[in-house]
PDB file of C-alpha atoms in Angstrom:
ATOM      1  CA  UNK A   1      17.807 -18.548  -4.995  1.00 78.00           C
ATOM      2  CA  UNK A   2      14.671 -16.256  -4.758  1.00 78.00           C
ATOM      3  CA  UNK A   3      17.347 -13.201  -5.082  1.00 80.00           C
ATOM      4  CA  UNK A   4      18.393 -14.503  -8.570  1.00 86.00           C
ATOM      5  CA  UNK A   5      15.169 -14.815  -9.580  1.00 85.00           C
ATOM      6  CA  UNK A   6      14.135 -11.761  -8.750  1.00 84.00           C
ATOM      7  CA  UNK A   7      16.978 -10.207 -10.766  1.00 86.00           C
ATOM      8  CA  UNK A   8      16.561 -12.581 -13.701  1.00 89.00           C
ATOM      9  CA  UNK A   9      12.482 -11.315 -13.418  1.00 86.00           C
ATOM     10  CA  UNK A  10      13.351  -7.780 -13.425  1.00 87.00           C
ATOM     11  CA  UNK A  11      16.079  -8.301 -16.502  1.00 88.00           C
ATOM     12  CA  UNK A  12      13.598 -10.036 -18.733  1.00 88.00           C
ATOM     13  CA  UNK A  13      11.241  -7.239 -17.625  1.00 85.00           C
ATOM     14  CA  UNK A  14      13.837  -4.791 -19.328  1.00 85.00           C
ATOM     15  CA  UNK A  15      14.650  -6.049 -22.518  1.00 87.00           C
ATOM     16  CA  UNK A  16      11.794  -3.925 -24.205  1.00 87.00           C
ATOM     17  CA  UNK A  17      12.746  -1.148 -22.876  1.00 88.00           C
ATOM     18  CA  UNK A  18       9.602  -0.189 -20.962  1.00 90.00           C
ATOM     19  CA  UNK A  19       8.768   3.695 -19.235  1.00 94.00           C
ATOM     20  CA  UNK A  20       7.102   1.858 -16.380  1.00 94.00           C
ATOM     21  CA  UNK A  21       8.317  -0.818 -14.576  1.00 92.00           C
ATOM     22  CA  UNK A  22       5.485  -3.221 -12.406  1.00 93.00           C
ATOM     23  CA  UNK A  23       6.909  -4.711  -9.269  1.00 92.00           C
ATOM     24  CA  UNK A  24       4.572  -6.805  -7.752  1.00 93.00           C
ATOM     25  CA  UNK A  25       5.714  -7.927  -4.154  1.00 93.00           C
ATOM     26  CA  UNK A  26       9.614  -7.572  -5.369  1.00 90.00           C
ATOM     27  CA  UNK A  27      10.980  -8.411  -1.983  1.00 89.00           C
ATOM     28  CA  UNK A  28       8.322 -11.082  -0.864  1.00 88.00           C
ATOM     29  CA  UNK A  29       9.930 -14.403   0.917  1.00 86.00           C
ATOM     30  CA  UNK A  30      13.693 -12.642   0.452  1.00 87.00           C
ATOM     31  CA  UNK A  31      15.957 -12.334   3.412  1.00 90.00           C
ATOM     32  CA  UNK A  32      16.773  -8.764   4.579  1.00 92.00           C
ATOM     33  CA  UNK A  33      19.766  -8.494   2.997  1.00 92.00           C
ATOM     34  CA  UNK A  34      18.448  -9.800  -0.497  1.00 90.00           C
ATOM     35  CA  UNK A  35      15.358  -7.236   0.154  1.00 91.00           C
ATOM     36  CA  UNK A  36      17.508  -4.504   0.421  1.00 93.00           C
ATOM     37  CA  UNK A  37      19.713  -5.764  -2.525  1.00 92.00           C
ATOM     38  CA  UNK A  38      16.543  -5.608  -4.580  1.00 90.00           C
ATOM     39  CA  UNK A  39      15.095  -2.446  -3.315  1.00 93.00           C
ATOM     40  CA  UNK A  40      18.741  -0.853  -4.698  1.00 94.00           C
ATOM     41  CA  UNK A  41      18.638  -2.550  -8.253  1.00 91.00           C
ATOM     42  CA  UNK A  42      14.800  -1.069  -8.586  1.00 92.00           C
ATOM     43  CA  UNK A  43      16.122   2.056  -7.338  1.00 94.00           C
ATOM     44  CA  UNK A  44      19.357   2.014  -9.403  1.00 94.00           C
ATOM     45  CA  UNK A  45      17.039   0.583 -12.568  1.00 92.00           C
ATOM     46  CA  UNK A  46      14.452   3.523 -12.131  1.00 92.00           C
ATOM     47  CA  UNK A  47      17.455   6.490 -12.115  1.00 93.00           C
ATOM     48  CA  UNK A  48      19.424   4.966 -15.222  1.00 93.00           C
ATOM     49  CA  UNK A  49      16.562   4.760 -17.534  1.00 92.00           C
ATOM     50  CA  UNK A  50      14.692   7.772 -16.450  1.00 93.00           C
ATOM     51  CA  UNK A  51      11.565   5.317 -15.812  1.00 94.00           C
ATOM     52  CA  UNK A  52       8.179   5.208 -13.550  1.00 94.00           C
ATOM     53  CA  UNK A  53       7.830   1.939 -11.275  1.00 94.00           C
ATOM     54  CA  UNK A  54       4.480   0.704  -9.535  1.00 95.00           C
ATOM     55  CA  UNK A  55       5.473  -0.600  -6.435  1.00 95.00           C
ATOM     56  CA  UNK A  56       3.032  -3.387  -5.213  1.00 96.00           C
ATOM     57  CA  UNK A  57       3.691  -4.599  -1.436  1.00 95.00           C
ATOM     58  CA  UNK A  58       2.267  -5.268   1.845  1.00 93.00           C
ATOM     59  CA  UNK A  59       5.151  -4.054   3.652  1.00 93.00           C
ATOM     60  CA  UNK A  60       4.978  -0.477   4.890  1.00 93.00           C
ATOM     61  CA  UNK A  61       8.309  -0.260   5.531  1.00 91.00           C
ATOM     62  CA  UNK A  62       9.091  -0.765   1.725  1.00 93.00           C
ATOM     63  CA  UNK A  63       6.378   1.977   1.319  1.00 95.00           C
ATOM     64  CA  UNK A  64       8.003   4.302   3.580  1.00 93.00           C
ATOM     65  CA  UNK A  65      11.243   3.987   2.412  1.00 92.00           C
ATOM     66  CA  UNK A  66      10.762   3.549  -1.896  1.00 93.00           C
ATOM     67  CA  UNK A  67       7.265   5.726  -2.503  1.00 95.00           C
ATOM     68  CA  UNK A  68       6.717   9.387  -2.910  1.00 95.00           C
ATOM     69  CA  UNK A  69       2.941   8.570  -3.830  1.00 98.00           C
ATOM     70  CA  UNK A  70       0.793   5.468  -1.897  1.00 98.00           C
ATOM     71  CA  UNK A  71      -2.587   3.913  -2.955  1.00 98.00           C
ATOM     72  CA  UNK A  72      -4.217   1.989  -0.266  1.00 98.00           C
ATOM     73  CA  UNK A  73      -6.213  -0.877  -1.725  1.00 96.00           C
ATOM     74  CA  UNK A  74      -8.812  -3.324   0.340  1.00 94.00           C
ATOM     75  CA  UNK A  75     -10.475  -5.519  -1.229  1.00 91.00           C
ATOM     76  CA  UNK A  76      -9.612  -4.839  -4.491  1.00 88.00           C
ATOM     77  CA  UNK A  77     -10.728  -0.921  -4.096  1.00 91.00           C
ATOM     78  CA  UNK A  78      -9.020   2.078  -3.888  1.00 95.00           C
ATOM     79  CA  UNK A  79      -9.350   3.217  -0.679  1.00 96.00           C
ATOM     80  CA  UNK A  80      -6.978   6.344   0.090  1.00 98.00           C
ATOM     81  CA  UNK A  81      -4.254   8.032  -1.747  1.00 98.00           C
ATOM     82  CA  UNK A  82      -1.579  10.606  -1.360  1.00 98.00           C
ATOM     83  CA  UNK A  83       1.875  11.519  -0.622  1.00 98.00           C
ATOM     84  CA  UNK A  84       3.721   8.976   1.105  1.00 97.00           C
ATOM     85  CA  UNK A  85       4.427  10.882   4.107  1.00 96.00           C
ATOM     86  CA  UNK A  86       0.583  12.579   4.251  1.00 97.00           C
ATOM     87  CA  UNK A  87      -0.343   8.763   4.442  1.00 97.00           C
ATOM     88  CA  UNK A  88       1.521   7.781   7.030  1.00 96.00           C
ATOM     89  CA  UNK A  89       1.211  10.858   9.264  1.00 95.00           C
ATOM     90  CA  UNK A  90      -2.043  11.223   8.634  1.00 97.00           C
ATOM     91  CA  UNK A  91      -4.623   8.511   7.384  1.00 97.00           C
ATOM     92  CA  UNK A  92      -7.422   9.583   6.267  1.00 97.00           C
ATOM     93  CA  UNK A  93      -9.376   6.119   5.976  1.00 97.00           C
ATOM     94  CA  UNK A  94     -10.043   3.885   8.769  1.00 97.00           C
ATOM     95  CA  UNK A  95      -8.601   0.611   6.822  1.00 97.00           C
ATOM     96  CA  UNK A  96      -5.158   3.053   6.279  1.00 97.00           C
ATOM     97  CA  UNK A  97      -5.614   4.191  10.410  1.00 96.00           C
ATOM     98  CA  UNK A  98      -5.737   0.604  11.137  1.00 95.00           C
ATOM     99  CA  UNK A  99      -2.805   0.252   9.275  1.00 95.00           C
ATOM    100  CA  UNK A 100      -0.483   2.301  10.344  1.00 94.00           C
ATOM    101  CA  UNK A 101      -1.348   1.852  13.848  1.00 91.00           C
ATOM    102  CA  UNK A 102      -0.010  -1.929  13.806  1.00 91.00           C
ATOM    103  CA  UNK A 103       3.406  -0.375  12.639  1.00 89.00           C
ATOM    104  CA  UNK A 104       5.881   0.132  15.649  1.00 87.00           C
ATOM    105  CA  UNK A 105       6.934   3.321  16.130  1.00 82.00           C
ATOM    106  CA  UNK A 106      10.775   4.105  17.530  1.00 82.00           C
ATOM    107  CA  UNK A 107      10.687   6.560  20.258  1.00 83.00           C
ATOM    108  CA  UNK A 108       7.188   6.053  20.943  1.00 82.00           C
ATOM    109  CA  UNK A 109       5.943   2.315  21.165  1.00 84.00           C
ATOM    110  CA  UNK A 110       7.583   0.486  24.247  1.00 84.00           C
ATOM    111  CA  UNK A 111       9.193  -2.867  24.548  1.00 85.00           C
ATOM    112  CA  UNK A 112       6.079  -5.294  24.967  1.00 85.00           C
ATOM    113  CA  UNK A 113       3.507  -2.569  24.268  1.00 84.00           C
ATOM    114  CA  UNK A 114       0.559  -4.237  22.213  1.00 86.00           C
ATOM    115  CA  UNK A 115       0.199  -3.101  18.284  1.00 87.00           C
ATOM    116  CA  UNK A 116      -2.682  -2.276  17.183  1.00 87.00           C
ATOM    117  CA  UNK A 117      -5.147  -4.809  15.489  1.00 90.00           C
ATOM    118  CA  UNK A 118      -7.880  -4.660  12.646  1.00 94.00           C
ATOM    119  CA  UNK A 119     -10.578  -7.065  14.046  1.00 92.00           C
ATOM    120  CA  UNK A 120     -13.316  -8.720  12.080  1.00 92.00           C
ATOM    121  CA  UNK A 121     -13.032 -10.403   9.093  1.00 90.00           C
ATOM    122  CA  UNK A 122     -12.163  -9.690   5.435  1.00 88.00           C
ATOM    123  CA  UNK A 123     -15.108 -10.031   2.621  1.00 85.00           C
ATOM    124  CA  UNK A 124     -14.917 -12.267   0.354  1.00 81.00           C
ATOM    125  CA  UNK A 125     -14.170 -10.734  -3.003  1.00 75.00           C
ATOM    126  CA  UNK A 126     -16.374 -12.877  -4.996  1.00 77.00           C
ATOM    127  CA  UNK A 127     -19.604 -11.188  -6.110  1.00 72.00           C
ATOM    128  CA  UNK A 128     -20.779  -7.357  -6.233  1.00 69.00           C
ATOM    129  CA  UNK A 129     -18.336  -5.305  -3.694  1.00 74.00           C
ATOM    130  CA  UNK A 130     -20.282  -2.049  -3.451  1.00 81.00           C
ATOM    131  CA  UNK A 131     -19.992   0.937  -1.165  1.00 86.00           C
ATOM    132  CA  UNK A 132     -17.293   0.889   1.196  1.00 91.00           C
ATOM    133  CA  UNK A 133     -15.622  -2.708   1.411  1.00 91.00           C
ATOM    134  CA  UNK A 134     -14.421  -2.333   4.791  1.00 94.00           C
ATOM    135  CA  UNK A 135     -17.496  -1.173   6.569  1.00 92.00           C
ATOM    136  CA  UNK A 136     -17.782  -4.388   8.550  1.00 92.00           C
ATOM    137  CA  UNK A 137     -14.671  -4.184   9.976  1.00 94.00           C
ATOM    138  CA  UNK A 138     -15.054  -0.194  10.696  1.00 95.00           C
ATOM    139  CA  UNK A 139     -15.489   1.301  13.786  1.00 93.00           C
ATOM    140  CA  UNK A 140     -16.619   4.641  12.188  1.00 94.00           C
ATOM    141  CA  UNK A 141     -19.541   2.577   9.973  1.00 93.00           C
ATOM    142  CA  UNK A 142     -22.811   4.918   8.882  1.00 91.00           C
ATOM    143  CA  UNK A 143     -25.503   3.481   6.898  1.00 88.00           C
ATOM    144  CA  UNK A 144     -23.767   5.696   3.432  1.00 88.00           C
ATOM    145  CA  UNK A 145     -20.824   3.206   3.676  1.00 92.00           C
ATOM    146  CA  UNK A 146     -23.298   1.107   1.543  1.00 89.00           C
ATOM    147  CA  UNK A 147     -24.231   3.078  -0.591  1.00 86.00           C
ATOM    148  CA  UNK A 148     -23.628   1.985  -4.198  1.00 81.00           C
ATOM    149  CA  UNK A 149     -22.176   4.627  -5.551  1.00 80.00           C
ATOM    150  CA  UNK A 150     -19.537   6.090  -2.810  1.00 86.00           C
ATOM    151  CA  UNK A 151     -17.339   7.125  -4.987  1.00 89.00           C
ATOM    152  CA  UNK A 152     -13.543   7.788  -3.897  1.00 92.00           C
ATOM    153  CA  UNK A 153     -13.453  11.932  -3.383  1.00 94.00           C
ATOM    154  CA  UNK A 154     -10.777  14.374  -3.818  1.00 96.00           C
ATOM    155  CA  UNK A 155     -10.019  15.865  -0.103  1.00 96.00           C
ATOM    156  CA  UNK A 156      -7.072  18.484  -1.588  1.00 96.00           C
ATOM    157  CA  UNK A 157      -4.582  18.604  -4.582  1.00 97.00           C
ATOM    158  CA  UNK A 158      -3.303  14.755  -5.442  1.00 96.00           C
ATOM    159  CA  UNK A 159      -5.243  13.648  -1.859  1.00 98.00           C
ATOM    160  CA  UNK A 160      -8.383  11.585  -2.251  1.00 98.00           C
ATOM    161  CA  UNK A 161     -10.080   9.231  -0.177  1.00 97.00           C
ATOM    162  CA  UNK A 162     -13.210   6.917  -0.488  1.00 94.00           C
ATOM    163  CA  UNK A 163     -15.346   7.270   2.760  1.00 94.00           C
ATOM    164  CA  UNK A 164     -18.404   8.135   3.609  1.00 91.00           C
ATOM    165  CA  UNK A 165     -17.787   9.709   6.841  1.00 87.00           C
ATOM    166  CA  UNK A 166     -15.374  12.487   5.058  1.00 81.00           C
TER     167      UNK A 166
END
């Protein structure tokens, strides 16, 4: 089963006795149940050894509930980090706004209520990605998204960003 697989991954992964554990997608094409078996072991895994673990998903709610620290990547890029909670409250790029607003909130999104969307079309990664990789797909778009060197800028203590509009 995926499950056991997972678990046999994450043993082999331990037999050197690493400080940082790499999960990439841990949970990826696992039922819920086996997700949140998972999720536990990393968690269990992390406290016993006293050791640092890269999460690497696409699912937010893994994020929400496992990270203290997010780094939003498109395209390959770095495109916002921070604490977990400063992410999600309050996204700071418009790839990370996009996001969160396609996450259903309880209390506040209603039964049938449309999610948000990101339209256009993701780049191709092949080739020189320069400036801001989203800035077809952005709303917010000024002419120093393209600029070759936008670099990724720190907006407070452990809170950066890379956008030209900030």
């Amino acid at each position: 089963s995926g499950g056991l697989r997972q678990r046999i991954m994450i043993s082999m992964g331990l037999m050197c006795g690493p400080s940082l554990m790499i999960a990439d997608e841990p949970t990826t094409a696992l039922d819920v149940t086996i997700q949140a078996q998972i999720l536990a072991l990393l968690v269990s895994i992390q406290k016993e050894f006293n050791m640092g673990l890269i999460l690497i998903t696409h699912d937010l709610g893994v994020v929400a509930r496992m990270a203290d620290r997010v780094a939003v990547m498109y395209c390959g890029q770095i495109v916002e980090t921070g604490d977990v909670r400063e992410i999600f409250e309050n996204p700071l790029h418009p790839y990370t706004r996009g996001l969160m607003d396609c996450i259903p909130v309880p209390g506040k999104t209603e039964r049938g209520q449309e999610l948000g969307n990101i339209p256009g079309i993701v780049p191709t990664p092949i080739g020189d990605l320069w400036g801001c990789p989203f800035r077809n797909r952005c709303h917010l778009a000024a002419p120093g998204c393209a600029d070759k060197d936008l670099n990724i800028t720190e907006i407070s203590p452990g809170r950066t960003c890379r956008c030209a509009r900030l």
